[in-house]
Coordinates of C-alpha atoms and ligand atoms in Angstrom, one line a residue:
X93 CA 0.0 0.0 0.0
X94 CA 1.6 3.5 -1.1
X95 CA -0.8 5.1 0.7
X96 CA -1.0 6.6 4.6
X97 CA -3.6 5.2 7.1
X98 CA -4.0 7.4 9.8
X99 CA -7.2 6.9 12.7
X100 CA -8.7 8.8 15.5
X101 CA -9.9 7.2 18.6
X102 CA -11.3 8.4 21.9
X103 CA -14.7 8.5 23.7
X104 CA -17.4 11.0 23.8
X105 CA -16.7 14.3 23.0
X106 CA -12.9 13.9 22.8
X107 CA -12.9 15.9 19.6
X108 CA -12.2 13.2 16.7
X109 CA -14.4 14.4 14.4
X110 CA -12.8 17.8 14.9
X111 CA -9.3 16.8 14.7
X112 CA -10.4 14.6 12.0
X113 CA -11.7 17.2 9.8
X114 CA -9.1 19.8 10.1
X115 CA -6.5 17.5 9.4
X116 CA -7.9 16.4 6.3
X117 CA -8.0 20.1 5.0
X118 CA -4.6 20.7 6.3
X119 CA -3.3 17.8 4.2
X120 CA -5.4 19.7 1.5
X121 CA -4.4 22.6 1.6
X122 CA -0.6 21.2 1.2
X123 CA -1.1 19.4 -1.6
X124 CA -2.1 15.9 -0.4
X125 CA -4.8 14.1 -1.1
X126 CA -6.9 13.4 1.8
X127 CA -9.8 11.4 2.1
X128 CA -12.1 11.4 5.5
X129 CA -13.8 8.0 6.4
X130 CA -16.0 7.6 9.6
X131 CA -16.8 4.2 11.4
X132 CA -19.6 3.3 11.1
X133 CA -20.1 4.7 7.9
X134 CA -18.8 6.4 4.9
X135 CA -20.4 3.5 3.0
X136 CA -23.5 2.8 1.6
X137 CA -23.7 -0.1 4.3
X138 CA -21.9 1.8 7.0
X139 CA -24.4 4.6 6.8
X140 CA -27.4 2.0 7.2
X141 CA -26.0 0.1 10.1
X142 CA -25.1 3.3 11.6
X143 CA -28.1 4.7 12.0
X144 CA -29.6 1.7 13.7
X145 CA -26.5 1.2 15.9
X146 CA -26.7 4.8 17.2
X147 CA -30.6 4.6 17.7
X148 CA -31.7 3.2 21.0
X149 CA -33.4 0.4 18.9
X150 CA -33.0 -3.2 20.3
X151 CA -29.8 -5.2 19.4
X152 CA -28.1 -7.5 21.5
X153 CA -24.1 -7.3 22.5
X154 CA -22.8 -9.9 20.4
X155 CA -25.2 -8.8 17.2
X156 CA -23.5 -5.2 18.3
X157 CA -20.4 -6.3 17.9
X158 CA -20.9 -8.2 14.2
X159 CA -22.4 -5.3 13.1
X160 CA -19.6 -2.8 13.4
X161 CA -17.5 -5.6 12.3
X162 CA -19.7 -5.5 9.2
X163 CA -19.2 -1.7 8.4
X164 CA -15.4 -2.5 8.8
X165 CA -15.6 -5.0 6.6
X166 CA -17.2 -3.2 3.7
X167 CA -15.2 0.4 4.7
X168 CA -12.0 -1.3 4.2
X169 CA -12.7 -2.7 1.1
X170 CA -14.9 0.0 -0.6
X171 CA -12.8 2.9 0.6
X172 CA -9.5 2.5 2.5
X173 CA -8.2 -0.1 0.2
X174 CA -8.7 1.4 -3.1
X175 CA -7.6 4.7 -1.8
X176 CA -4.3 3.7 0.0
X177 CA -3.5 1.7 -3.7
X178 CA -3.8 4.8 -5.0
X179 CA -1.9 6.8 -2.9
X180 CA -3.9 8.8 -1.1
X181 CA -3.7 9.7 3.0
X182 CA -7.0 7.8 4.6
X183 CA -8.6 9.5 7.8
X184 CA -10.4 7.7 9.5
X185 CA -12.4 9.1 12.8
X186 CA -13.1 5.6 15.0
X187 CA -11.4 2.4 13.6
X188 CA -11.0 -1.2 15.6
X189 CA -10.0 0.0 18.2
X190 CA -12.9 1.6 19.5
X191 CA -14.6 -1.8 19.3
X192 CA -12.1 -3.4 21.5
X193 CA -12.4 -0.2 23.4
X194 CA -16.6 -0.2 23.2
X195 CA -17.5 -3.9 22.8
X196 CA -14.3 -5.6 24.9
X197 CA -13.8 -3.5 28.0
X198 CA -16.9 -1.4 28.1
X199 CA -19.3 -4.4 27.1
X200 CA -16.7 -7.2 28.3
X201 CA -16.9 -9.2 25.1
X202 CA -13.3 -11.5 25.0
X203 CA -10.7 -9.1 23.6
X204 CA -9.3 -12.3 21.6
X205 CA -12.5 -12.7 19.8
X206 CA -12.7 -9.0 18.8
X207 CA -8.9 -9.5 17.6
X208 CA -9.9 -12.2 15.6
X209 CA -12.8 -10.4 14.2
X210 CA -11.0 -7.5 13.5
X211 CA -8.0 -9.2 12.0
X212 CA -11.0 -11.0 9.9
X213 CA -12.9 -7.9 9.0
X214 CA -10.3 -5.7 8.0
X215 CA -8.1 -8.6 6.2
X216 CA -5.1 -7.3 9.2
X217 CA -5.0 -3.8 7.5
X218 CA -4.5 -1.3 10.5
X219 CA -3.8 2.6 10.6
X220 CA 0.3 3.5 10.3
X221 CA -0.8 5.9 13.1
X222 CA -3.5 5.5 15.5
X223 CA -4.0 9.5 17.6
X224 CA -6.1 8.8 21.0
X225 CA -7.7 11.7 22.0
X226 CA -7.5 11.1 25.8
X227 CA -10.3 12.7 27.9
X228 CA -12.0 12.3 31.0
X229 CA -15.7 11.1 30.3
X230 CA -17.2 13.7 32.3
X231 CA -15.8 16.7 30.5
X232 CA -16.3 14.4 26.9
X233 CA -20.4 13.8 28.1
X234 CA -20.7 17.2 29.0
X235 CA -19.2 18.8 25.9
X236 CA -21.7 16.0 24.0
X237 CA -24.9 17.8 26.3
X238 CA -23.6 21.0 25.7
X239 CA -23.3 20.7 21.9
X240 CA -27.0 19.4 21.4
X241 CA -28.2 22.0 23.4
X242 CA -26.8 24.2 21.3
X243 CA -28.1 22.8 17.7
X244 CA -31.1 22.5 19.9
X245 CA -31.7 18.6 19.3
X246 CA -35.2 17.8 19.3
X247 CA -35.8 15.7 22.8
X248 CA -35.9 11.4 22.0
X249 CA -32.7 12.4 19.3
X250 CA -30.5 12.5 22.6
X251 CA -28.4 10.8 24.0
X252 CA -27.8 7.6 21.5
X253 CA -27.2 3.9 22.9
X254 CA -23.4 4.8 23.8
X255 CA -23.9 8.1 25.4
X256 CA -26.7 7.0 27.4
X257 CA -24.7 4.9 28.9
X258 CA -23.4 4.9 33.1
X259 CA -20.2 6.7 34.1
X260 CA -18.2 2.8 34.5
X261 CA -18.9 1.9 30.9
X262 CA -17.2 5.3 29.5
X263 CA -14.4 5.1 32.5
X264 CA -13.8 1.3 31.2
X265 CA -13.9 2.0 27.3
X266 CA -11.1 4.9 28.6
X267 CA -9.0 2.4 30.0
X268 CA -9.5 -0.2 27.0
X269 CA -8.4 2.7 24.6
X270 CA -5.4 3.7 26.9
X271 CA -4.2 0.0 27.3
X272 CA -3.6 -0.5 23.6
X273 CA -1.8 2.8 22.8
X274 CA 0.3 1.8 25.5
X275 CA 1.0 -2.0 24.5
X276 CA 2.0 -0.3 20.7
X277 CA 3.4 3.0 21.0
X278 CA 5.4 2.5 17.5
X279 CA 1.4 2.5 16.0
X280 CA -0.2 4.3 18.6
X281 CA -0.1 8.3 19.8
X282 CA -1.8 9.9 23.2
X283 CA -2.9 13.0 22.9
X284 CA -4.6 15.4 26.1
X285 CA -7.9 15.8 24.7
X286 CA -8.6 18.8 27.2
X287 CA -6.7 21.1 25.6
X288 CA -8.2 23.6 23.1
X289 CA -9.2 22.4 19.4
X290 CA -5.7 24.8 18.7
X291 CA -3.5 22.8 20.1
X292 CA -4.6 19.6 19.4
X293 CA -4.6 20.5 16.3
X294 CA -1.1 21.6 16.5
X295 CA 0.1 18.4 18.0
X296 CA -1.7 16.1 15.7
X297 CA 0.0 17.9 12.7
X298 CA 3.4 17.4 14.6
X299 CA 3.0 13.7 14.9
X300 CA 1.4 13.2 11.5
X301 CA 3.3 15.4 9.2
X302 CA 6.3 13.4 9.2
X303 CA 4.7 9.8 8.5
X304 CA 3.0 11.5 5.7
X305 CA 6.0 13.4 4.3
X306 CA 8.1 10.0 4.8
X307 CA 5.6 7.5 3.1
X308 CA 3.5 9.4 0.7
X309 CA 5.7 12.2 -1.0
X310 CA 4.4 10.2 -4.5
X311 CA 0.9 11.5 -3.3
X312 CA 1.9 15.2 -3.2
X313 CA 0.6 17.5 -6.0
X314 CA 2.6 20.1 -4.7
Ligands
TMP254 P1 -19.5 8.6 16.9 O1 -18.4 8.1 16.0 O2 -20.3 9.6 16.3 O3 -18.9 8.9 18.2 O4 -20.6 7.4 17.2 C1 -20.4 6.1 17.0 C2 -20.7 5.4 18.3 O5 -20.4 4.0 18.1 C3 -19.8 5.8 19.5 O6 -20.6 5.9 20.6 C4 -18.8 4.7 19.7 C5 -19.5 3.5 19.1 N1 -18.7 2.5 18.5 C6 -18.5 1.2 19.1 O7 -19.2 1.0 20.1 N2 -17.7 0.3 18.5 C7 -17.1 0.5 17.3 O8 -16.4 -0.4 16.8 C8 -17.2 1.8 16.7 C9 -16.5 2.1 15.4 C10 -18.0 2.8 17.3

């Protein structure tokens, strides 16, 4: 693959979409091309399942869990594959590691099954670079509330099945995402997700700028 993978990870309201966003139009605006995936989503597929995984709607854990699996699945070979072949710099906000995050230590599904499904799913293509937006789940919940006061939400929209639920589940999926960027620090990259949008910003473009100029200088326009 000539291409660069890079993926955002954290809980709720760590910024990833954010970060996500403005480092797509940073690589832009230098010449790069960028391409923004979400999980689930960015597929025709990914788009349906997400809508019925973020719903309050009845699914069990392990049906959960396939189904994410399922949006991987078809994301990686839809969108990241073709576009790494081709050069390009994939961003991806959420990738497998939310679901060992989400379905292993916040649901307590066996982390070696959730290896082997991701390993299965995603045909053992992972991100070069994997930024974990760190942030304590109270000030990530209460920047969620906050922003769907402001774009006034209508009431039953709010909170989705993950926001909804206790202060343990969001404390464990914290610990699940911090135990595997420390286990694979040559893949993995912690950043304080209390600091301003700024300065996230500036560190993610620190860390990423020099895997991009290393591996994808054939993907430069400039
Ligand atoms: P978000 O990306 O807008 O935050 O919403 C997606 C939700 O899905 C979020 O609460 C995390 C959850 N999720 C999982 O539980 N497992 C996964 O594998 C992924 C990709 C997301």
């Amino acid at each position: 693959m000539s291409g660069v993978f890079i993926a955002f990870e954290g809980g709720e309201g760590a910024g990833k979409s954010t970060q996500a966003r403005l480092l797509v139009s940073h690589l832009s605006a230098l010449g790069y091309h960028a391409v923004p995936v979400r999980e689930p989503g960015s597929t025709e597929l990914g788009n349906y399942l997400r809508e019925y995984l973020v719903s309050d709607r009845p699914v069990t854990i392990l049906a959960e869990l396939l189904m994410f699996e399922a949006s991987r699945a078809e994301l990686i070979s839809e969108q990241v594959r073709p576009h790494l072949s081709e050069g390009a710099i994939v961003v991806a906000d959420r990738f497998a590691g939310s679901t060992i995050a989400y379905q292993g230590y916040g649901r307590g599904i066996e982390l070696d099954q959730i290896r082997w499904l991701n390993d299965f799913a995603t045909g053992e293509l992972y991100p070069d670079l994997t930024i974990l937006l760190n942030i304590d789940p109270l000030v990530g919940l209460e920047r969620v509330n906050s922003r769907q006061l402001q774009l006034a939400l209508p009431i039953g929209d709010t909170p989705d099945r993950f926001e909804e639920e206790i202060l343990s589940f969001h404390d464990d999926v914290r610990r699940g995402f911090l135990k595997q960027a420390e286990s694979d620090p040559d893949h993995w990259h912690i950043v304080d997700g209390h600091r301003s949008i700024s300065q996230v910003s500036a560190v993610v473009r620190a860390v990423t700028e020099p895997l991009v100029m290393s591996k994808n200088m054939a993907g430069s326009v400039s």
